[in-house]
PDB file of C-alpha atoms in Angstrom:
ATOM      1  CA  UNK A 146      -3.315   9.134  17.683  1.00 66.00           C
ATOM      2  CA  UNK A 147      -2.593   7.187  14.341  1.00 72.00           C
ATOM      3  CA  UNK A 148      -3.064   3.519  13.994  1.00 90.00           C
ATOM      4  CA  UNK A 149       0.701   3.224  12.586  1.00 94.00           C
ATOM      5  CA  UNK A 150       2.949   5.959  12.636  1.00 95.00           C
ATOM      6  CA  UNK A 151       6.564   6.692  11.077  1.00 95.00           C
ATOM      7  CA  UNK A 152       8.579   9.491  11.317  1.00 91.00           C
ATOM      8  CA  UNK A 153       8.729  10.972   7.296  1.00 88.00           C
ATOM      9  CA  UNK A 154      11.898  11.860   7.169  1.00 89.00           C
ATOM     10  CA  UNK A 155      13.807  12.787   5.045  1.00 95.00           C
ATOM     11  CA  UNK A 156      16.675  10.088   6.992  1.00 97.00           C
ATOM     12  CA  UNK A 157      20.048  10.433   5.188  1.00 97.00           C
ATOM     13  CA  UNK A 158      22.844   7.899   5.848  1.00 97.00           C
ATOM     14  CA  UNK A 159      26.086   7.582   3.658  1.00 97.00           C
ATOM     15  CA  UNK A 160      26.624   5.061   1.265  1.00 97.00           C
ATOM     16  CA  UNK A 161      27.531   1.497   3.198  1.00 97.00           C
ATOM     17  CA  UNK A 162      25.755   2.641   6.675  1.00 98.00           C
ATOM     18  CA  UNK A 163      23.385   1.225   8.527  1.00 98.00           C
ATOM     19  CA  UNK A 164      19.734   2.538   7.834  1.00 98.00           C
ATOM     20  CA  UNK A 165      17.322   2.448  10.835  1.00 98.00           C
ATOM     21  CA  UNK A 166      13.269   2.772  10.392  1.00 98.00           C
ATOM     22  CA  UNK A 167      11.143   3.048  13.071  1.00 97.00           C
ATOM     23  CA  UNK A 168       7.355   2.048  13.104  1.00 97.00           C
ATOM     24  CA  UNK A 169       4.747   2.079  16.267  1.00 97.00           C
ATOM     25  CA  UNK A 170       1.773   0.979  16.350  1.00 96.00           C
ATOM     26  CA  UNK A 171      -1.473   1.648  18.425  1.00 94.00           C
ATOM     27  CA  UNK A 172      -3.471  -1.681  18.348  1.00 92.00           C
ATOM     28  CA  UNK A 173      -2.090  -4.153  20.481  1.00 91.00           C
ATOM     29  CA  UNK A 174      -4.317  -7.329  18.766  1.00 89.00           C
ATOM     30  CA  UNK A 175      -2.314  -6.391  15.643  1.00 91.00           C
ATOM     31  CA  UNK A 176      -0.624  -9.684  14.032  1.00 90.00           C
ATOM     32  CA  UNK A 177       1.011  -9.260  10.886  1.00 94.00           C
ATOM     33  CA  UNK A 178       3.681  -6.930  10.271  1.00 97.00           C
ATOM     34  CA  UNK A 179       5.290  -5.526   6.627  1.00 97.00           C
ATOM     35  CA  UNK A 180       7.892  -3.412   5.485  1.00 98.00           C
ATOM     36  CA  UNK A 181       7.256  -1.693   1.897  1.00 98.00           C
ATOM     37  CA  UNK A 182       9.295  -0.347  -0.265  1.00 98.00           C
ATOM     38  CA  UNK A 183       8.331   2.378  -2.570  1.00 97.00           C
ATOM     39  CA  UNK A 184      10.433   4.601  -5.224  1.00 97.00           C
ATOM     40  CA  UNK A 185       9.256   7.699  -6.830  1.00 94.00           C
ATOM     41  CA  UNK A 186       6.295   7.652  -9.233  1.00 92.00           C
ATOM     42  CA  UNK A 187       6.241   3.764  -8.625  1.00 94.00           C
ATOM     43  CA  UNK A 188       3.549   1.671  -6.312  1.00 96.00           C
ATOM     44  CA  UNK A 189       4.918  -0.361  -3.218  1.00 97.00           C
ATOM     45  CA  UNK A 190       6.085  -3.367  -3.279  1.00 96.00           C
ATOM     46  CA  UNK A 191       6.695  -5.704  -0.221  1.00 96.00           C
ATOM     47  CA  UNK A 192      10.132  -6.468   1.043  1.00 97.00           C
ATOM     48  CA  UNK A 193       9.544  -7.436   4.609  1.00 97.00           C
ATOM     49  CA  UNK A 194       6.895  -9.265   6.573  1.00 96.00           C
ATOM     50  CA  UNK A 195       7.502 -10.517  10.102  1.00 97.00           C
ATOM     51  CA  UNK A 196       4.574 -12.145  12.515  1.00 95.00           C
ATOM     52  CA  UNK A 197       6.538 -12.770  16.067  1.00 94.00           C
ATOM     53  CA  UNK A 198       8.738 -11.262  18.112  1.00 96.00           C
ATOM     54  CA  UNK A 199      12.487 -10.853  17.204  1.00 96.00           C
ATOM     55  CA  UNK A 200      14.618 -10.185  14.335  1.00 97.00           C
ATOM     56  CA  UNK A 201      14.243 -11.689  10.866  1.00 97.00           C
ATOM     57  CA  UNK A 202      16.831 -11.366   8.518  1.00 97.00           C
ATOM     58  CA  UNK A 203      16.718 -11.149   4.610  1.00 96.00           C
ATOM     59  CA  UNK A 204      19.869 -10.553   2.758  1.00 97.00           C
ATOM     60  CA  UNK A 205      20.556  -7.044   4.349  1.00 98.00           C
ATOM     61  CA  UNK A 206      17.121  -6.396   4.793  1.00 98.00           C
ATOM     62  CA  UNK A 207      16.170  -6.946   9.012  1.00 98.00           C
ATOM     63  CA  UNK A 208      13.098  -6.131  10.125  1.00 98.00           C
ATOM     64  CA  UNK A 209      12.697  -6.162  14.172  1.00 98.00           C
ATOM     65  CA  UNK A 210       9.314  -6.641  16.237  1.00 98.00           C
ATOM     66  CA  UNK A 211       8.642  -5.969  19.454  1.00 97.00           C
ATOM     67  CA  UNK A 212       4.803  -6.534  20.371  1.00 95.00           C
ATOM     68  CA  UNK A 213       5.087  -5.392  24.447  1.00 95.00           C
ATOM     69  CA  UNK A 214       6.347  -2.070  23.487  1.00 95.00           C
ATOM     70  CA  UNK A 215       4.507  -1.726  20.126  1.00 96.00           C
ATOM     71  CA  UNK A 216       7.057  -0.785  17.324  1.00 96.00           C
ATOM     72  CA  UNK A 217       8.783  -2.380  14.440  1.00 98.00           C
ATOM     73  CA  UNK A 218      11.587  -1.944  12.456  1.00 98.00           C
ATOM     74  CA  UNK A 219      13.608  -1.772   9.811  1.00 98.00           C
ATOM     75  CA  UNK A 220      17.389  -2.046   9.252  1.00 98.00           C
ATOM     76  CA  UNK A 221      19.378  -2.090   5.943  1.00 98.00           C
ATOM     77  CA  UNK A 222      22.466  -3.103   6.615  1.00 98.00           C
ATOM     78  CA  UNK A 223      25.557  -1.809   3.815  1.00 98.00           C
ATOM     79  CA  UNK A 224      23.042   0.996   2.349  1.00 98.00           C
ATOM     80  CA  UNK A 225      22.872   1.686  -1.502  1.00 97.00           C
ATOM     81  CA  UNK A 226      21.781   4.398  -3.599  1.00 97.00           C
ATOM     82  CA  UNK A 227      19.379   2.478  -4.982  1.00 97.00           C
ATOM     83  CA  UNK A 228      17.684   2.001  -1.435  1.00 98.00           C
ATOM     84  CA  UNK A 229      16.726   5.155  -1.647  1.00 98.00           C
ATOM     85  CA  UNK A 230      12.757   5.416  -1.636  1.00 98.00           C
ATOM     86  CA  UNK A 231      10.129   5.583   0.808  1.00 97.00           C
ATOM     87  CA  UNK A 232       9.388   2.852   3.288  1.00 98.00           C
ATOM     88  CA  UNK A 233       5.968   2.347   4.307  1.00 97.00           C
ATOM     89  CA  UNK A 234       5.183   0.370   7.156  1.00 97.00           C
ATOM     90  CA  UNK A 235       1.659  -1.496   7.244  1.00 96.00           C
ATOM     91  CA  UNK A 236       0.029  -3.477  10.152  1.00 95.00           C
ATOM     92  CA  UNK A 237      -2.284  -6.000   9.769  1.00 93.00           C
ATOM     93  CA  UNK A 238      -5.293  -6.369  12.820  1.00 85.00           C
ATOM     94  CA  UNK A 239      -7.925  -9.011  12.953  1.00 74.00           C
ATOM     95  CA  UNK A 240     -10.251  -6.668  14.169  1.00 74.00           C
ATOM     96  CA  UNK A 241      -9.831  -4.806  11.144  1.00 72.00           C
ATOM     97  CA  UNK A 242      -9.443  -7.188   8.466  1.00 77.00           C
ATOM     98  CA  UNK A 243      -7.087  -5.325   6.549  1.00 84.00           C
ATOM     99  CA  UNK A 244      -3.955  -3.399   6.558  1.00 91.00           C
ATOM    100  CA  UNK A 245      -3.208  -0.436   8.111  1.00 92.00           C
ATOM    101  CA  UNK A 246      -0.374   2.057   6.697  1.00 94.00           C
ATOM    102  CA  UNK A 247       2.007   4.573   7.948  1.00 95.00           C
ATOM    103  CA  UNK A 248       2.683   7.606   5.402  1.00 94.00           C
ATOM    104  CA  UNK A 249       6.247   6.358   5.107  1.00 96.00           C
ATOM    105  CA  UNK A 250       9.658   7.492   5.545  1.00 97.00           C
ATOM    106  CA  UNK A 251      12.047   8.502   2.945  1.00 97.00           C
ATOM    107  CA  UNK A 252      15.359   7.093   3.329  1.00 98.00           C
ATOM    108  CA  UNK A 253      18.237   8.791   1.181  1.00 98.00           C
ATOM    109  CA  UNK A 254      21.286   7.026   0.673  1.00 98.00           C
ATOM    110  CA  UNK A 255      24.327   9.634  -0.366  1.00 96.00           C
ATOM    111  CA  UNK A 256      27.463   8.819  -2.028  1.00 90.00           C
TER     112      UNK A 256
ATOM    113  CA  UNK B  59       5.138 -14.706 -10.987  1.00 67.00           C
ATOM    114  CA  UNK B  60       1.771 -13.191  -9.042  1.00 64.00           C
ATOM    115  CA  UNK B  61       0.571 -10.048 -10.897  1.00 91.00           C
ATOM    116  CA  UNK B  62      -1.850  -7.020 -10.566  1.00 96.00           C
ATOM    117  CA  UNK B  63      -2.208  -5.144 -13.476  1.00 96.00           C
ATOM    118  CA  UNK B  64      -3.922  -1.921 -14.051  1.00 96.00           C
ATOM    119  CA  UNK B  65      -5.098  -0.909 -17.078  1.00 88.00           C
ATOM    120  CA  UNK B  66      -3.328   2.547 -17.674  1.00 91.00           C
ATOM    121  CA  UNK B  67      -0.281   4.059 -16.298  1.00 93.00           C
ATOM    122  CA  UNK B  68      -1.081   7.592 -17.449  1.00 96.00           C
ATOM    123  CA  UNK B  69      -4.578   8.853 -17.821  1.00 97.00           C
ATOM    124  CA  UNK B  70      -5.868  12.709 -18.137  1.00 98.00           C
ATOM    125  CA  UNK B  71      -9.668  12.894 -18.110  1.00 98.00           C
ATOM    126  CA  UNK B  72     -11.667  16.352 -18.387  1.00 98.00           C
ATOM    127  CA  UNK B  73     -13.714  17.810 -15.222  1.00 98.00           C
ATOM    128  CA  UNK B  74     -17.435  15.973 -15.859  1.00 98.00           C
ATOM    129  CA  UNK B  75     -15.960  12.893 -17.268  1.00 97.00           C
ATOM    130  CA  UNK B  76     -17.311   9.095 -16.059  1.00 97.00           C
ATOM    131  CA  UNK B  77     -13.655   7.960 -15.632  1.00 97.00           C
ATOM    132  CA  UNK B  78     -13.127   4.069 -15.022  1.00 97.00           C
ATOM    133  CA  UNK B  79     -10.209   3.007 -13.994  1.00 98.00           C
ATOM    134  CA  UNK B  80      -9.388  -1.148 -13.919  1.00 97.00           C
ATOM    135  CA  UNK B  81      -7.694  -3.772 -12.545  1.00 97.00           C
ATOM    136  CA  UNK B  82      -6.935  -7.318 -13.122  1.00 97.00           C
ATOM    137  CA  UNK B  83      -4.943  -9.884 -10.727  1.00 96.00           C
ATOM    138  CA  UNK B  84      -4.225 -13.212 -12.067  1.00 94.00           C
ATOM    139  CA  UNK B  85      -3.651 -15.054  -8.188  1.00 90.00           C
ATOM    140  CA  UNK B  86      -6.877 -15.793  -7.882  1.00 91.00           C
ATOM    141  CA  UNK B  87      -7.188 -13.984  -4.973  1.00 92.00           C
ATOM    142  CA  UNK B  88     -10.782 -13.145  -3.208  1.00 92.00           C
ATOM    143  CA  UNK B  89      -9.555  -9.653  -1.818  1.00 94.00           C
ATOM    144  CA  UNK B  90      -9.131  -6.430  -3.268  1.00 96.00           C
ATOM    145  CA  UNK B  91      -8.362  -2.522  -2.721  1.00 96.00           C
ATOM    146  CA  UNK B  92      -8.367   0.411  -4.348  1.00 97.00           C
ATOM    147  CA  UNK B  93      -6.367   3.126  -2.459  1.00 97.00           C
ATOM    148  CA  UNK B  94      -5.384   6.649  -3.493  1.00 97.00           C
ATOM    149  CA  UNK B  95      -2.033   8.214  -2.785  1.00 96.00           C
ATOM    150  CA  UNK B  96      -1.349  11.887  -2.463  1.00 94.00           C
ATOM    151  CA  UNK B  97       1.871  13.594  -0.995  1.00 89.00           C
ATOM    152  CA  UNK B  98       1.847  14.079   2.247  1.00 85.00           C
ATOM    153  CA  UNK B  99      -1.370  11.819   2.976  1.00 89.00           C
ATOM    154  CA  UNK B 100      -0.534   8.111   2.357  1.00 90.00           C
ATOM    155  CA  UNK B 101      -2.387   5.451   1.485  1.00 94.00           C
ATOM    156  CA  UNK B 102      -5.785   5.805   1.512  1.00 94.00           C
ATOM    157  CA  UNK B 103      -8.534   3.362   1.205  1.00 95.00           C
ATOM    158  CA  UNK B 104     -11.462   4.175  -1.022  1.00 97.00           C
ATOM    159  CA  UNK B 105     -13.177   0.844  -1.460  1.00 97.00           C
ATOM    160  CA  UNK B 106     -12.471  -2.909  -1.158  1.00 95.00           C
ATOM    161  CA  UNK B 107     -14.090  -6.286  -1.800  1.00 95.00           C
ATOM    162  CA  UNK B 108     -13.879  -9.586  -0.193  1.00 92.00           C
ATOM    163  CA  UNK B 109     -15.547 -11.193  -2.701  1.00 91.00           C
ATOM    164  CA  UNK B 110     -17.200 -11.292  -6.495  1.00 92.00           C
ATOM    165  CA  UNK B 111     -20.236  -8.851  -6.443  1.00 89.00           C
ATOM    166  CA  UNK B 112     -19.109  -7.799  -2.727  1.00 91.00           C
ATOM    167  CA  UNK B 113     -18.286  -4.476  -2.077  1.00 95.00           C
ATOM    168  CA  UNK B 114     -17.456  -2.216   1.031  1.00 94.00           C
ATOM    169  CA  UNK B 115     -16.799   1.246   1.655  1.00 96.00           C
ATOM    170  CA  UNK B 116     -13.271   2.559   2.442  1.00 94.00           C
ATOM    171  CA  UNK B 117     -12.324   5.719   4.406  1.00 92.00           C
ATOM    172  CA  UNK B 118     -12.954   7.909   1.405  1.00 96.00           C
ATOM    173  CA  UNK B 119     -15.633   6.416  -0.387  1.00 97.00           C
ATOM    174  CA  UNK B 120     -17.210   9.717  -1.783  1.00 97.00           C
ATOM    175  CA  UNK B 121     -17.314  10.616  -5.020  1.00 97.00           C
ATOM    176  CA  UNK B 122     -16.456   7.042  -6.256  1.00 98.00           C
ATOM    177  CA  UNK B 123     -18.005   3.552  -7.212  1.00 98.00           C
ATOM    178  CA  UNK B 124     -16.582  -0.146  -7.753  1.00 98.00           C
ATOM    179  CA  UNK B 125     -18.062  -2.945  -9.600  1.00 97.00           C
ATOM    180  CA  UNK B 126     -16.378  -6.506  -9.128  1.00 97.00           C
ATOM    181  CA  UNK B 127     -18.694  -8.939 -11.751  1.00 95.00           C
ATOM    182  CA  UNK B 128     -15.815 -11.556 -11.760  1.00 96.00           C
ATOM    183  CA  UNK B 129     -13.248 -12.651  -8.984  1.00 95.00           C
ATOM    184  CA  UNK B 130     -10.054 -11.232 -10.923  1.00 96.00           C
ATOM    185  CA  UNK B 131     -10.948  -8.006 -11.773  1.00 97.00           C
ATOM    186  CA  UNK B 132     -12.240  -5.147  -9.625  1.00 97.00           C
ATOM    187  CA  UNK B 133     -13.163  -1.441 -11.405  1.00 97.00           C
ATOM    188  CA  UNK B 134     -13.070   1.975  -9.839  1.00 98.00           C
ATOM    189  CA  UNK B 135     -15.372   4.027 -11.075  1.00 98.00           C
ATOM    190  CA  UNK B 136     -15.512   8.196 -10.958  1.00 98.00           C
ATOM    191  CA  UNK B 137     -18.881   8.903 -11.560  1.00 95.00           C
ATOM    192  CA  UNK B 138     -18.017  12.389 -12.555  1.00 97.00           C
ATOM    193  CA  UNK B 139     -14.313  13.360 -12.334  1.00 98.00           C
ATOM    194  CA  UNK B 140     -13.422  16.911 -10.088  1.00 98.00           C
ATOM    195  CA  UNK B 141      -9.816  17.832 -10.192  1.00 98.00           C
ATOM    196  CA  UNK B 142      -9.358  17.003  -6.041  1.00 97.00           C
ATOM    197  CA  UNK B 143      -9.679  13.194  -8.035  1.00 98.00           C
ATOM    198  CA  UNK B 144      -6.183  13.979  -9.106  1.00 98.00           C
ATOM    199  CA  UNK B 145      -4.159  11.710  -7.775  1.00 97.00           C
ATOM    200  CA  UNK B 146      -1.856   8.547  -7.906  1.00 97.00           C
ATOM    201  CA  UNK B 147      -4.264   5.306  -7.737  1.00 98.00           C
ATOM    202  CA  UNK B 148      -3.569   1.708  -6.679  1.00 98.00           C
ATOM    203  CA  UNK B 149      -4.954  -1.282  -6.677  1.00 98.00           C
ATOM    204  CA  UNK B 150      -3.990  -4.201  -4.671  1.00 97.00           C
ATOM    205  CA  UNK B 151      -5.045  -7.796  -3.815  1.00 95.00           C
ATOM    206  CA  UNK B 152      -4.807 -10.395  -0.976  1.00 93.00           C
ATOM    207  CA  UNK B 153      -5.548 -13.989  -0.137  1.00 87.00           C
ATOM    208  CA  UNK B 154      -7.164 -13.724   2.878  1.00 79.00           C
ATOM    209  CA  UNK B 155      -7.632 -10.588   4.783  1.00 79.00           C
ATOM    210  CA  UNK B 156      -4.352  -8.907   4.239  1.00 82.00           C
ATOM    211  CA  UNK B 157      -2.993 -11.154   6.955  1.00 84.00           C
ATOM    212  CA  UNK B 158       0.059 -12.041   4.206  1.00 87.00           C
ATOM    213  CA  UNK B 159       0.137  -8.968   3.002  1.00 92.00           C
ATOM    214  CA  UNK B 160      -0.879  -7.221  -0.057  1.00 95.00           C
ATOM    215  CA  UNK B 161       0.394  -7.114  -3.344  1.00 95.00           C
ATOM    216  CA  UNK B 162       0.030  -3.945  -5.499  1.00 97.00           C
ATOM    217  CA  UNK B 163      -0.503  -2.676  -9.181  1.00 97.00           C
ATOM    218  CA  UNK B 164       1.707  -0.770 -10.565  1.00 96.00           C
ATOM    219  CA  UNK B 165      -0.556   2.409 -10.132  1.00 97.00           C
ATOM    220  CA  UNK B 166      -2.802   4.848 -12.695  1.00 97.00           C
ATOM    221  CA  UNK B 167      -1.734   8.864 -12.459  1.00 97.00           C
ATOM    222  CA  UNK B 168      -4.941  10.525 -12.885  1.00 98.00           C
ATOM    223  CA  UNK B 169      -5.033  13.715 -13.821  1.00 98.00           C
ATOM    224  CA  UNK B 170      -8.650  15.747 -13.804  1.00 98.00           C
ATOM    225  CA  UNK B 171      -7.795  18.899 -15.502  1.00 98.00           C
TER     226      UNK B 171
END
């Protein structure tokens, strides 16, 4: 089983939808939770990060945690062209001292 | 603004080469990661260090080297470049562990040809 797994995708929603990403996670002593964003040929660079349970909200960025049944997620609410990139999801564990990555999921927002 | 910069965008090196391949950050952070990215395969970790002269393996340490003589800059080193090297490579740094996050460089495409 992977540490942090995400579907890859490719997800396609139209222009002004609601994108959904999905992450789960194995380690339940993880702590820290992000949401990268990554476009072709570039590196990531972070757009979420959420430590407790719930929703936090950022513009029309929402990430979503839920630590008894392991996932996070990701919502971008009114969806652009220009959202459209890869999303990786990373986990942070004590244990581990560092973060963990999913492979990503490619979101593609169509006119 | 926080920055990690890596010396080359683009870089095409010749099977055999010593190929070094740097990176500065100007947060003073203590942490920091050299990953390479390939499709299909993610992220993956090749070395990091938590501190100056500190270094640890990654999950895919062979083949490479680091040096970190000061805190703000932290080199990958390819002893002798194969073309399975080929690939996108970033660097990143964190205060802390990574518990904050990490913040990247804007990545080296290496191509061994």
């Amino acid at each position: 089983q992977k540490e942090v797994e995400q579907n890859s995708g490719p997800l396609s929603v139209p222009e002004g939808a609601i994108a959904s990403l999905n992450c789960t996670y194995s380690d339940r002593g993880s702590q820290s939770f992000f949401w990268y964003r990554q476009y072709s040929g570039k590196s990531p660079e972070l757009i979420m990060s959420i430590y407790s349970n719930g929703d936090k909200e950022d513009g029309r960025f929402t990430a979503q945690l839920n630590k008894a049944s392991q996932y996070v997620s990701l919502l971008i609410r009114d969806s652009q062209p220009s959202d459209s990139a890869t999303y990786l999801c990373a986990v942070f564990t004590g244990g581990g001292n560092k973060l963990t990555f999913g492979t990503g999921t490619q979101l593609k927002v169509e006119l | 603004d926080v920055k990690v910069t890596q010396s080359s965008r683009y870089l095409v090196k010749r099977t055999g080469e010593k190929v070094f391949l740097e990176c500065v950050q100007d947060m003073d952070h203590e942490n920091m990661f050299w990953y390479r990215q390939d499709p299909g395969l993610g992220l993956r970790l090749i070395y990091f260090s938590y501190d100056v002269k500190m270094k640890e393996k990654g999950d895919i340490p062979e083949g490479y080297s680091v040096s970190r003589e000061k805190k703000e800059r932290f080199s990958l080193i390819l002893e002798s470049a194969s073309t399975n090297q080929t690939s996108m490579y970033l660097c990143a740094s964190s205060v802390g562990r990574g518990r904050n996050g990490y913040t990247f460089g804007s990545g080296t495409r290496l191509t061994v040809v």
